[in-house]
XYZ file of C-alpha atoms in Angstrom:
677
model
C 76.857 108.232 91.127
C 73.298 109.505 91.250
C 72.860 112.975 89.806
C 71.257 115.224 92.438
C 68.562 117.681 91.459
C 69.385 120.964 93.201
C 66.715 122.632 95.311
C 66.453 125.959 97.078
C 64.690 126.939 100.269
C 62.618 129.719 98.753
C 65.376 132.273 99.344
C 67.481 131.123 96.422
C 69.832 129.141 98.663
C 70.975 125.621 97.956
C 69.248 122.759 99.792
C 70.982 119.390 99.558
C 68.491 116.739 98.339
C 70.815 113.909 99.396
C 71.054 115.113 102.995
C 67.888 117.138 103.593
C 66.907 118.923 106.840
C 64.815 115.958 107.948
C 64.951 113.232 110.581
C 66.469 110.843 108.029
C 69.666 112.913 108.145
C 69.691 112.960 111.936
C 68.840 109.375 112.821
C 69.553 105.930 111.449
C 67.855 103.659 113.982
C 66.961 105.938 116.936
C 69.140 103.882 119.313
C 71.375 106.638 120.737
C 70.549 109.215 123.436
C 70.072 112.001 120.878
C 66.842 110.294 119.761
C 65.090 111.780 122.807
C 65.575 115.221 121.220
C 63.803 114.095 118.062
C 60.990 116.651 118.232
C 63.134 119.502 119.523
C 65.677 119.817 116.711
C 65.170 122.424 113.998
C 67.463 123.296 111.074
C 68.850 126.821 110.804
C 71.397 128.546 108.613
C 74.304 130.385 110.335
C 72.988 133.847 109.435
C 69.854 133.005 111.445
C 71.936 131.833 114.426
C 74.277 134.797 114.789
C 74.726 138.256 113.297
C 78.070 137.886 111.459
C 78.851 134.206 110.757
C 82.176 133.143 109.287
C 84.035 129.896 108.768
C 87.047 130.682 110.969
C 87.398 133.115 113.901
C 89.993 135.885 113.956
C 91.660 134.334 117.003
C 92.797 130.786 116.059
C 92.330 129.647 119.681
C 88.600 130.279 119.306
C 88.489 127.814 116.408
C 88.852 124.717 118.604
C 85.976 122.236 118.557
C 83.530 121.955 121.418
C 81.285 118.924 121.733
C 77.495 119.167 121.809
C 74.942 116.478 122.584
C 76.329 114.118 119.922
C 78.854 111.522 121.146
C 81.485 112.152 118.452
C 84.455 113.225 120.565
C 86.526 110.770 118.492
C 85.965 112.899 115.392
C 86.524 116.210 117.202
C 89.907 114.993 118.469
C 90.914 114.417 114.849
C 89.874 117.978 113.956
C 92.791 119.226 116.058
C 95.112 117.831 113.370
C 93.706 120.334 110.884
C 94.384 123.235 113.243
C 98.035 122.145 113.431
C 98.534 121.766 109.679
C 97.426 124.457 107.204
C 98.168 122.140 104.262
C 95.618 119.650 105.544
C 93.116 122.313 106.573
C 93.134 123.739 103.049
C 92.742 120.218 101.703
C 89.784 119.251 103.894
C 88.179 122.721 103.942
C 89.025 124.110 100.473
C 90.065 127.744 100.604
C 88.110 130.508 98.895
C 84.537 129.253 99.249
C 82.014 132.156 99.265
C 80.819 132.833 102.789
C 77.838 134.603 104.301
C 77.450 138.151 103.068
C 79.964 137.649 100.242
C 79.309 137.709 96.512
C 78.689 134.189 95.254
C 77.344 132.786 98.524
C 74.588 130.242 97.786
C 74.406 128.241 101.016
C 76.640 125.536 99.530
C 79.915 124.296 101.054
C 82.368 121.618 99.971
C 84.678 119.454 102.091
C 87.076 116.610 101.325
C 87.830 113.359 103.145
C 90.343 110.626 102.369
C 88.599 107.316 101.758
C 90.365 104.060 100.843
C 93.090 105.492 98.645
C 91.667 108.737 97.267
C 90.175 112.065 98.281
C 86.386 112.347 98.106
C 84.410 115.585 97.814
C 81.319 115.935 100.008
C 79.011 118.839 99.259
C 76.405 120.071 101.755
C 74.103 122.991 102.409
C 74.630 125.098 105.532
C 71.392 124.223 107.362
C 72.494 123.009 110.805
C 70.660 121.167 113.636
C 69.696 123.505 116.476
C 67.735 123.489 119.711
C 66.442 126.844 120.862
C 68.273 128.749 118.084
C 71.639 127.300 119.223
C 73.749 124.593 117.597
C 73.028 121.338 119.398
C 75.909 119.331 117.969
C 79.588 120.280 117.687
C 80.652 123.884 117.267
C 83.607 126.220 117.688
C 84.565 127.972 120.881
C 83.596 131.151 119.074
C 79.800 131.207 118.560
C 80.224 133.005 115.224
C 82.649 130.459 113.636
C 81.131 127.492 111.798
C 83.902 125.387 110.246
C 83.532 122.634 112.879
C 79.732 122.428 112.601
C 79.811 122.301 108.786
C 82.669 119.782 108.687
C 80.773 117.592 111.154
C 77.705 117.743 108.899
C 79.773 116.701 105.867
C 81.239 113.791 107.859
C 77.740 112.791 108.979
C 76.602 112.823 105.345
C 79.563 110.624 104.439
C 78.424 108.122 107.081
C 74.699 108.388 106.347
C 73.408 110.332 109.367
C 74.495 112.253 112.456
C 73.531 109.294 114.630
C 76.127 107.132 112.889
C 78.824 109.403 114.290
C 77.924 108.253 117.801
C 80.896 106.025 118.680
C 84.062 105.596 116.694
C 87.838 105.302 116.697
C 89.969 108.430 116.813
C 92.484 106.661 114.560
C 89.912 106.237 111.796
C 88.931 109.907 111.857
C 92.600 110.977 111.841
C 93.194 108.944 108.690
C 90.015 110.276 107.070
C 91.115 113.909 107.471
C 94.781 113.411 106.575
C 95.188 110.489 104.193
C 98.023 109.384 106.460
C 98.325 106.858 109.271
C 97.664 106.652 112.994
C 98.771 104.178 115.647
C 97.039 103.117 118.863
C 98.693 102.050 122.091
C 97.075 100.506 125.142
C 98.292 102.059 128.389
C 96.918 99.317 130.610
C 98.261 95.931 131.535
C 96.094 93.607 129.471
C 98.333 90.577 129.703
C 101.042 89.545 127.309
C 99.878 89.490 123.710
C 102.362 87.061 122.230
C 102.555 85.152 119.025
C 104.679 82.025 118.772
C 107.040 81.974 115.789
C 109.300 78.963 116.092
C 111.232 79.781 119.249
C 110.684 83.545 119.110
C 107.989 85.425 121.005
C 107.004 88.882 119.856
C 105.547 91.216 122.474
C 103.344 94.187 121.678
C 105.373 97.386 121.989
C 104.520 99.856 124.718
C 103.853 103.537 124.346
C 106.411 106.116 125.427
C 106.438 109.867 124.895
C 110.211 109.627 124.535
C 109.746 107.415 121.461
C 108.186 110.285 119.488
C 111.563 111.377 118.171
C 111.641 114.898 116.815
C 107.913 115.122 116.032
C 106.402 115.932 119.419
C 105.374 119.426 118.355
C 103.873 118.256 115.036
C 102.176 114.944 115.709
C 98.572 114.854 116.879
C 97.800 112.766 119.943
C 94.554 111.719 121.579
C 93.947 109.845 124.812
C 90.808 108.056 125.932
C 89.161 106.585 128.986
C 87.330 103.281 128.576
C 86.822 102.066 132.116
C 85.299 103.848 135.066
C 88.100 106.117 136.273
C 88.961 106.540 139.887
C 91.204 108.696 142.021
C 91.910 112.105 140.552
C 90.375 111.038 137.258
C 86.907 110.570 138.679
C 85.673 113.505 136.619
C 87.199 112.371 133.317
C 84.141 110.417 132.245
C 83.853 106.870 130.969
C 84.201 106.104 127.237
C 85.502 109.552 126.355
C 88.337 110.845 124.157
C 90.570 113.870 124.796
C 93.185 115.783 122.781
C 96.782 116.093 123.963
C 97.678 119.678 123.087
C 101.362 119.622 124.116
C 103.821 118.302 126.652
C 106.701 120.092 128.348
C 109.876 118.937 130.083
C 110.672 120.577 133.399
C 114.189 119.230 133.501
C 115.182 121.041 136.679
C 112.485 119.034 138.478
C 112.577 115.893 136.324
C 108.890 116.346 135.540
C 107.020 115.985 132.246
C 103.592 117.647 132.066
C 100.912 117.178 129.401
C 98.206 119.705 128.542
C 94.914 117.905 127.847
C 91.823 119.313 126.156
C 88.346 118.009 126.911
C 85.940 118.339 123.921
C 83.130 118.943 126.414
C 84.725 122.329 127.054
C 85.110 121.996 130.812
C 88.015 121.097 133.066
C 87.572 117.695 134.625
C 90.819 116.819 136.389
C 91.177 116.639 140.136
C 94.819 115.564 140.383
C 97.753 117.380 141.952
C 98.290 119.427 138.769
C 94.733 120.709 138.545
C 94.285 124.436 139.016
C 95.140 125.096 142.664
C 96.640 121.600 143.061
C 99.638 120.989 145.293
C 101.866 119.985 142.382
C 102.376 123.613 141.388
C 104.117 124.235 144.718
C 107.129 122.389 143.311
C 107.682 125.073 140.640
C 108.747 128.675 140.634
C 105.768 131.067 140.680
C 106.708 132.460 137.266
C 106.772 128.982 135.716
C 103.442 128.111 137.311
C 101.844 131.298 136.039
C 103.215 130.766 132.520
C 101.967 127.173 132.245
C 98.543 127.872 133.700
C 98.280 130.840 131.337
C 98.472 128.476 128.365
C 95.287 126.645 129.259
C 92.103 127.484 127.421
C 88.526 126.546 128.244
C 88.301 122.814 128.939
C 92.081 122.276 129.305
C 94.137 121.010 132.226
C 97.678 119.827 133.027
C 98.590 116.304 134.127
C 101.936 114.699 135.017
C 103.171 111.856 132.793
C 102.931 109.172 135.456
C 99.336 110.118 136.237
C 98.583 110.296 132.523
C 99.797 106.732 131.918
C 97.864 105.514 134.942
C 94.529 107.256 134.446
C 94.045 106.908 130.672
C 93.440 103.611 128.894
C 94.590 104.270 125.341
C 96.645 106.690 123.262
C 96.269 107.361 119.528
C 99.042 109.147 117.617
C 98.757 110.432 114.041
C 101.804 110.536 111.788
C 102.508 114.182 110.900
C 102.261 115.423 107.324
C 105.254 117.580 106.391
C 105.012 120.920 104.594
C 105.987 119.090 101.405
C 103.040 116.735 101.841
C 104.952 113.619 102.923
C 104.248 111.326 105.845
C 106.737 111.804 108.671
C 107.787 108.917 110.904
C 106.852 109.217 114.573
C 109.644 106.730 115.346
C 112.632 108.435 113.693
C 111.384 111.825 112.507
C 112.309 110.999 108.887
C 110.178 112.043 105.941
C 108.866 108.917 104.200
C 109.042 110.369 100.698
C 108.382 107.133 98.806
C 104.941 105.521 98.840
C 102.824 103.052 96.948
C 99.482 101.332 97.349
C 97.503 98.484 95.829
C 94.022 97.038 96.386
C 93.082 93.417 96.968
C 90.435 91.196 98.496
C 89.934 87.982 100.426
C 87.422 85.851 98.520
C 85.765 82.807 100.022
C 86.840 79.570 98.351
C 89.720 81.252 96.544
C 91.881 83.685 98.494
C 90.558 83.736 102.082
C 93.132 81.391 103.603
C 93.073 82.643 107.182
C 96.094 82.951 109.481
C 99.274 80.830 109.613
C 97.572 78.326 111.902
C 95.804 77.052 108.753
C 97.333 74.964 105.961
C 95.412 77.187 103.529
C 97.413 80.284 104.522
C 99.286 80.299 101.193
C 96.068 80.917 99.261
C 95.844 84.453 100.677
C 96.668 87.325 98.292
C 100.427 87.738 97.897
C 102.452 90.837 97.045
C 105.992 91.727 96.056
C 107.694 94.446 98.050
C 110.955 95.506 96.436
C 113.297 97.787 98.378
C 116.120 99.446 96.453
C 118.205 100.278 99.507
C 118.068 99.743 103.252
C 115.542 101.976 104.917
C 112.626 102.558 107.253
C 109.429 100.843 106.131
C 105.879 101.548 107.251
C 103.185 99.157 106.020
C 99.454 99.614 106.403
C 96.589 97.171 105.840
C 93.205 98.913 105.649
C 90.082 96.796 105.289
C 87.070 98.113 103.433
C 83.812 98.746 105.228
C 81.303 98.122 102.498
C 78.591 100.329 103.939
C 81.050 103.208 103.610
C 81.743 102.315 99.971
C 78.031 102.333 99.273
C 77.657 105.754 100.860
C 80.560 107.078 98.811
C 79.085 105.840 95.555
C 75.913 107.802 96.212
C 77.069 110.908 98.048
C 80.709 111.418 97.173
C 82.509 112.666 94.104
C 85.990 111.390 93.332
C 88.562 114.151 93.022
C 90.975 114.211 90.063
C 93.804 115.539 92.229
C 94.303 112.350 94.199
C 98.046 112.794 94.549
C 98.200 116.297 96.005
C 99.686 114.886 99.226
C 102.080 112.644 97.276
C 100.098 109.512 98.211
C 99.850 107.931 94.770
C 96.993 105.640 93.949
C 98.275 102.523 92.198
C 95.323 100.155 92.439
C 91.558 100.089 92.189
C 88.997 97.845 93.744
C 86.511 96.848 91.054
C 83.130 95.201 91.288
C 83.153 95.316 95.073
C 79.776 94.126 96.358
C 78.116 96.821 98.423
C 75.712 96.574 101.314
C 73.454 99.440 102.254
C 73.593 98.653 105.954
C 76.301 100.268 108.055
C 77.077 97.432 110.419
C 79.507 95.200 108.616
C 81.700 93.668 111.305
C 85.412 94.149 110.924
C 87.601 91.118 110.402
C 90.668 90.421 112.540
C 93.518 91.252 110.124
C 97.303 90.995 110.112
C 100.426 91.239 107.928
C 103.409 88.904 107.467
C 106.629 89.609 105.576
C 109.362 87.239 104.328
C 112.612 88.140 102.611
C 113.366 86.056 99.521
C 116.478 85.933 97.380
C 114.691 86.472 94.073
C 111.287 86.242 92.487
C 111.664 82.555 91.705
C 111.435 80.868 95.080
C 109.832 77.911 96.848
C 106.630 79.168 98.436
C 106.106 76.144 100.667
C 109.608 76.347 102.150
C 109.358 80.097 102.610
C 106.081 79.943 104.500
C 107.386 77.234 106.816
C 110.027 79.656 108.096
C 109.334 82.515 110.548
C 108.564 85.839 108.855
C 111.169 88.577 109.136
C 108.500 91.040 110.253
C 104.800 90.931 111.096
C 102.057 92.591 113.093
C 102.071 91.367 116.679
C 98.663 89.705 116.243
C 95.524 89.785 114.130
C 93.455 92.745 115.311
C 89.814 93.746 114.930
C 90.738 97.197 113.619
C 89.878 98.966 110.399
C 93.597 99.421 109.824
C 96.745 97.783 111.200
C 100.285 99.074 110.724
C 103.719 97.484 110.690
C 106.860 99.554 111.266
C 110.272 98.013 110.616
C 113.759 98.515 109.173
C 114.522 96.379 106.110
C 117.575 95.782 103.948
C 117.487 96.020 100.162
C 115.923 93.139 98.271
C 112.671 91.336 97.486
C 110.063 90.605 100.137
C 106.937 88.476 100.057
C 104.059 90.248 101.769
C 100.896 88.368 102.764
C 97.882 90.108 104.348
C 95.415 87.769 106.021
C 92.348 87.502 108.184
C 92.496 85.377 111.320
C 89.603 83.149 110.262
C 89.449 81.119 107.075
C 86.829 82.060 104.462
C 86.426 85.559 105.931
C 85.668 87.910 103.057
C 86.699 91.568 102.806
C 88.365 94.030 100.493
C 91.539 95.821 101.543
C 94.016 98.546 100.655
C 97.703 97.825 101.184
C 100.008 100.832 101.548
C 103.748 101.241 101.998
C 105.718 104.350 103.017
C 109.512 104.511 103.141
C 112.490 106.834 103.089
C 114.011 104.512 100.452
C 112.642 103.762 96.950
C 110.083 100.947 97.042
C 107.711 99.185 94.679
C 104.622 97.211 95.644
C 102.857 94.845 93.251
C 100.575 91.838 93.366
C 101.900 88.357 92.640
C 100.237 87.168 89.473
C 98.013 84.161 90.020
C 97.992 81.308 87.492
C 95.420 81.650 84.710
C 91.983 80.494 85.789
C 91.147 77.001 84.521
C 87.990 76.375 82.568
C 85.727 73.453 81.837
C 86.270 70.079 83.500
C 89.732 71.062 84.701
C 88.455 73.663 87.146
C 87.547 71.254 89.926
C 90.900 69.464 89.974
C 92.849 72.707 89.965
C 90.878 74.309 92.787
C 91.386 71.383 95.128
C 94.332 71.587 97.482
C 97.069 74.220 97.713
C 99.063 75.562 94.773
C 102.166 77.723 94.367
C 103.004 79.743 91.289
C 106.221 80.960 89.675
C 106.657 83.047 86.556
C 109.652 83.416 84.216
C 110.188 85.663 81.231
C 112.325 85.070 78.152
C 112.952 85.847 74.497
C 113.276 84.025 71.218
C 116.288 85.597 69.510
C 116.978 84.667 65.848
C 120.282 82.860 65.480
C 120.518 82.222 69.226
C 117.408 81.105 71.132
C 114.723 80.867 68.424
C 115.058 77.168 67.656
C 111.534 76.403 66.465
C 109.544 73.215 67.049
C 110.795 69.619 67.402
C 110.577 69.301 63.636
C 113.861 71.238 63.432
C 117.359 70.233 64.676
C 117.707 73.647 66.339
C 114.811 72.915 68.718
C 117.036 72.414 71.772
C 118.506 75.913 71.431
C 115.177 77.353 72.654
C 115.087 78.860 76.159
C 114.632 76.454 79.057
C 112.571 76.999 82.194
C 113.389 74.603 85.067
C 110.975 73.566 87.795
C 110.625 70.847 90.413
C 107.650 68.693 91.374
C 107.473 67.568 94.992
C 103.874 66.425 95.275
C 102.801 62.901 94.392
C 100.412 62.997 91.412
C 96.950 62.293 92.775
C 95.346 63.725 89.695
C 96.570 66.854 87.946
C 99.388 68.532 89.885
C 101.005 70.952 87.383
C 99.548 73.673 85.168
C 101.837 75.399 82.653
C 100.918 78.510 80.705
C 102.943 80.051 77.854
C 102.052 83.607 76.873
C 103.616 85.595 74.033
C 103.778 89.366 74.503
C 102.614 90.969 71.303
C 99.457 92.418 69.723
C 96.908 89.788 68.738
C 97.412 90.538 65.032
C 101.149 89.710 65.327
C 100.776 86.326 67.052
C 103.029 83.449 66.006
C 102.152 79.765 66.452
C 103.493 78.772 69.893
C 103.698 75.624 72.002
C 105.987 73.881 74.496
C 107.374 70.537 75.636
C 108.205 69.332 79.152
C 111.301 67.156 79.656
C 112.429 65.348 82.785
C 116.075 65.795 83.824
C 118.208 63.859 86.266
C 119.059 66.768 88.587
C 118.545 70.469 88.922
C 121.409 72.517 87.544
C 122.335 75.638 85.663
C 122.574 73.865 82.305
C 120.119 70.970 82.343
C 120.988 68.450 79.629
C 118.500 66.780 77.301
C 119.237 64.740 74.186
C 117.859 65.260 70.700
C 115.928 62.010 70.775
C 114.600 62.342 74.329
C 110.814 62.118 74.491
C 108.975 64.822 76.426
C 106.919 63.925 79.485
C 104.177 66.295 78.358
C 103.563 68.533 75.336
C 101.324 71.433 74.445
C 100.984 70.884 70.674
C 100.120 71.543 67.942
C 101.522 75.048 67.943
C 98.715 77.605 67.758
C 98.266 81.200 66.617
C 97.210 82.608 69.992
C 98.590 84.804 72.718
C 98.354 82.088 75.370
C 98.421 78.281 75.531
C 98.019 76.159 78.682
C 98.445 72.540 79.716
C 97.231 70.798 82.880
C 99.176 67.587 83.505
C 100.158 64.970 86.058
C 103.914 64.642 86.714
C 105.824 62.426 89.107
C 108.119 64.073 91.698
C 111.396 65.123 90.098
C 113.210 67.829 88.146
C 111.892 69.127 84.822
C 112.462 71.797 82.194
C 110.006 73.504 79.884
C 111.112 74.283 76.317
C 108.831 76.967 74.835
C 109.031 77.512 71.092
C 107.537 79.048 68.013
C 106.714 76.636 65.194
C 109.293 78.029 62.750
C 112.879 78.738 63.835
C 114.386 82.256 63.864
C 111.118 83.936 64.843
C 111.719 86.800 67.230
C 109.460 87.329 70.259
C 109.068 87.786 74.012
C 107.198 85.398 76.287
C 106.461 84.409 79.859
C 105.988 80.938 81.310
C 103.824 80.498 84.419
C 104.072 77.244 86.374
C 101.452 76.413 88.998
C 102.332 73.354 91.091
C 100.195 71.552 93.612
C 101.945 71.238 96.964
C 101.474 69.285 100.158
C 102.201 71.779 102.906
C 101.902 70.818 106.507
C 100.225 73.284 108.814
C 102.877 75.667 110.083
C 103.979 75.080 113.631
C 102.532 78.442 114.525
C 100.190 79.422 117.305
C 98.976 82.823 116.282
C 96.953 84.580 118.909
C 93.893 86.583 118.091
C 94.043 90.187 119.258
C 91.662 91.290 121.952
C 88.135 91.472 120.617
C 87.045 95.081 120.401
C 84.478 95.481 123.100
C 82.032 98.301 123.106
C 84.175 100.167 125.612
C 87.082 100.360 123.184
C 85.322 102.530 120.648
C 82.156 103.950 122.161
C 82.155 107.608 123.118
C 79.343 108.780 125.377
C 78.272 112.354 125.921
C 77.251 112.865 129.512
C 74.685 115.448 130.390
């Protein structure tokens, strides 16, 4: 990261050189409506805006966010999660920072956001955009509280400018301020989104308030309007997001009411449950008075049926428990076990596309091991490279990455970075197969329906898969819909049962003239581990009668040899200075069995000799279809050691009889938020 040279504004206060009080921090391309205020915006510190500024107001209700002229209602809806969870608030807005009028105040504030597997610090000065000595962007209900305005500035710095906050997904902001997960549901009939899997059709699940088992008071929910509303919702506004503050059951009347908050700070509902609406006549006066007394500025009540009819989409964030664990919105359980690993789709190597393509098996593959039956929540988050670039310049990685028990297990290295923001999202999805053990037939597995998968490939930054799984090994394959679509990704798993997540090791990369023949076609890989034990399985080379007591690794060839079709790699696990001479022979056997028989005078079909003092030896060969065993050995008998044998076999896999549908393309209306005057 670039080292910033600190500056002051002549009063000894910090001025951020990476996000200065200039137009470059306000605008990126001058394409949004705020560009018309270009000459009117000035930067002021809170002590110049009001007499006694502070981060948080004395009355928590006055700390709610109110939207200004910037169309970032999607981010402000996510801020409500912090007001519900002190653990997260203290994480995002670190406690104890010197404020105005206090000893140690320098005009510097620090905030934290979760980005692609870790928490990132973003440091800013407290100069804020104003018009006429008033904040022109987001602010608190209380004019003397500034946590919302400063957090918004830090988020704008993370993105590159305030203008880049115009339009976004509530789900993305919820994840950025929590490190957790969020799910989106469409409330409109958009047609059946099915994916054919053999004879089974999977339909996208529908949203229901009743499905939020035991977490209704802790989860954060947002609702949005994409289309031009009609009826009682005529005042809601097109392309706008709202916060769902609570919902109540009036069981005596069989009614469920939701209290909605408009970030604009004004009531905009004309239905029967608006203030003075006829719906309140159904309730006792005391109940009516109590419910209406709960509403603050910009809030209104709406009945569930009207809610489902008038709004287009709902976003729900998974709560974070007091212990820092993700809590399921489906069962209410704490998902106390988690793991994550990074990966990438690389053109020409691991960007195989969806199951409609014969190249699907070349996608990155992962082992998911579940120790006991439990609830599983999987997440696939694709990297937006413009964000990574911004982080490398403006963010500082925190050492306490696991403070919310979300452990970082992987790292994305050498990721190419683009300075431009607009890097279109890929349509991504997840598929999961249960396998009996780590040694399995990849081609056969992938020609069977997965045991769980996302309902379609979606143009979202992150897709989630919720399921119940029994104990065992699972093959997990993340993919893009299109072949050769490149992106980096973060794969996460949360569960109430112990789980491990790890990448399947690819065969060693070929070199020289062999590279071309290996890269052609589709390959599957299996790996086995073993030991040479003196007096038992350390038989030495073929020069010794004990050779056949060496370990044996069976494998089968199904593909006709049109050139090289098998690559075998033997690796001994020891420090380089302790290497023994190693090699191996490949024998054909009549049938696959537990104890394959070979005779002392049987000639091998292929050999990797002479034995060499190295940690790894490899052989690329052409073998006819049939059953084989590999006999790895040291040169001398009775030499102790551990090893692994990796077999990469070329396969002829027919395109799966699958007709995967592409999720609805995200139109502008699905993520744009517009601030009306």
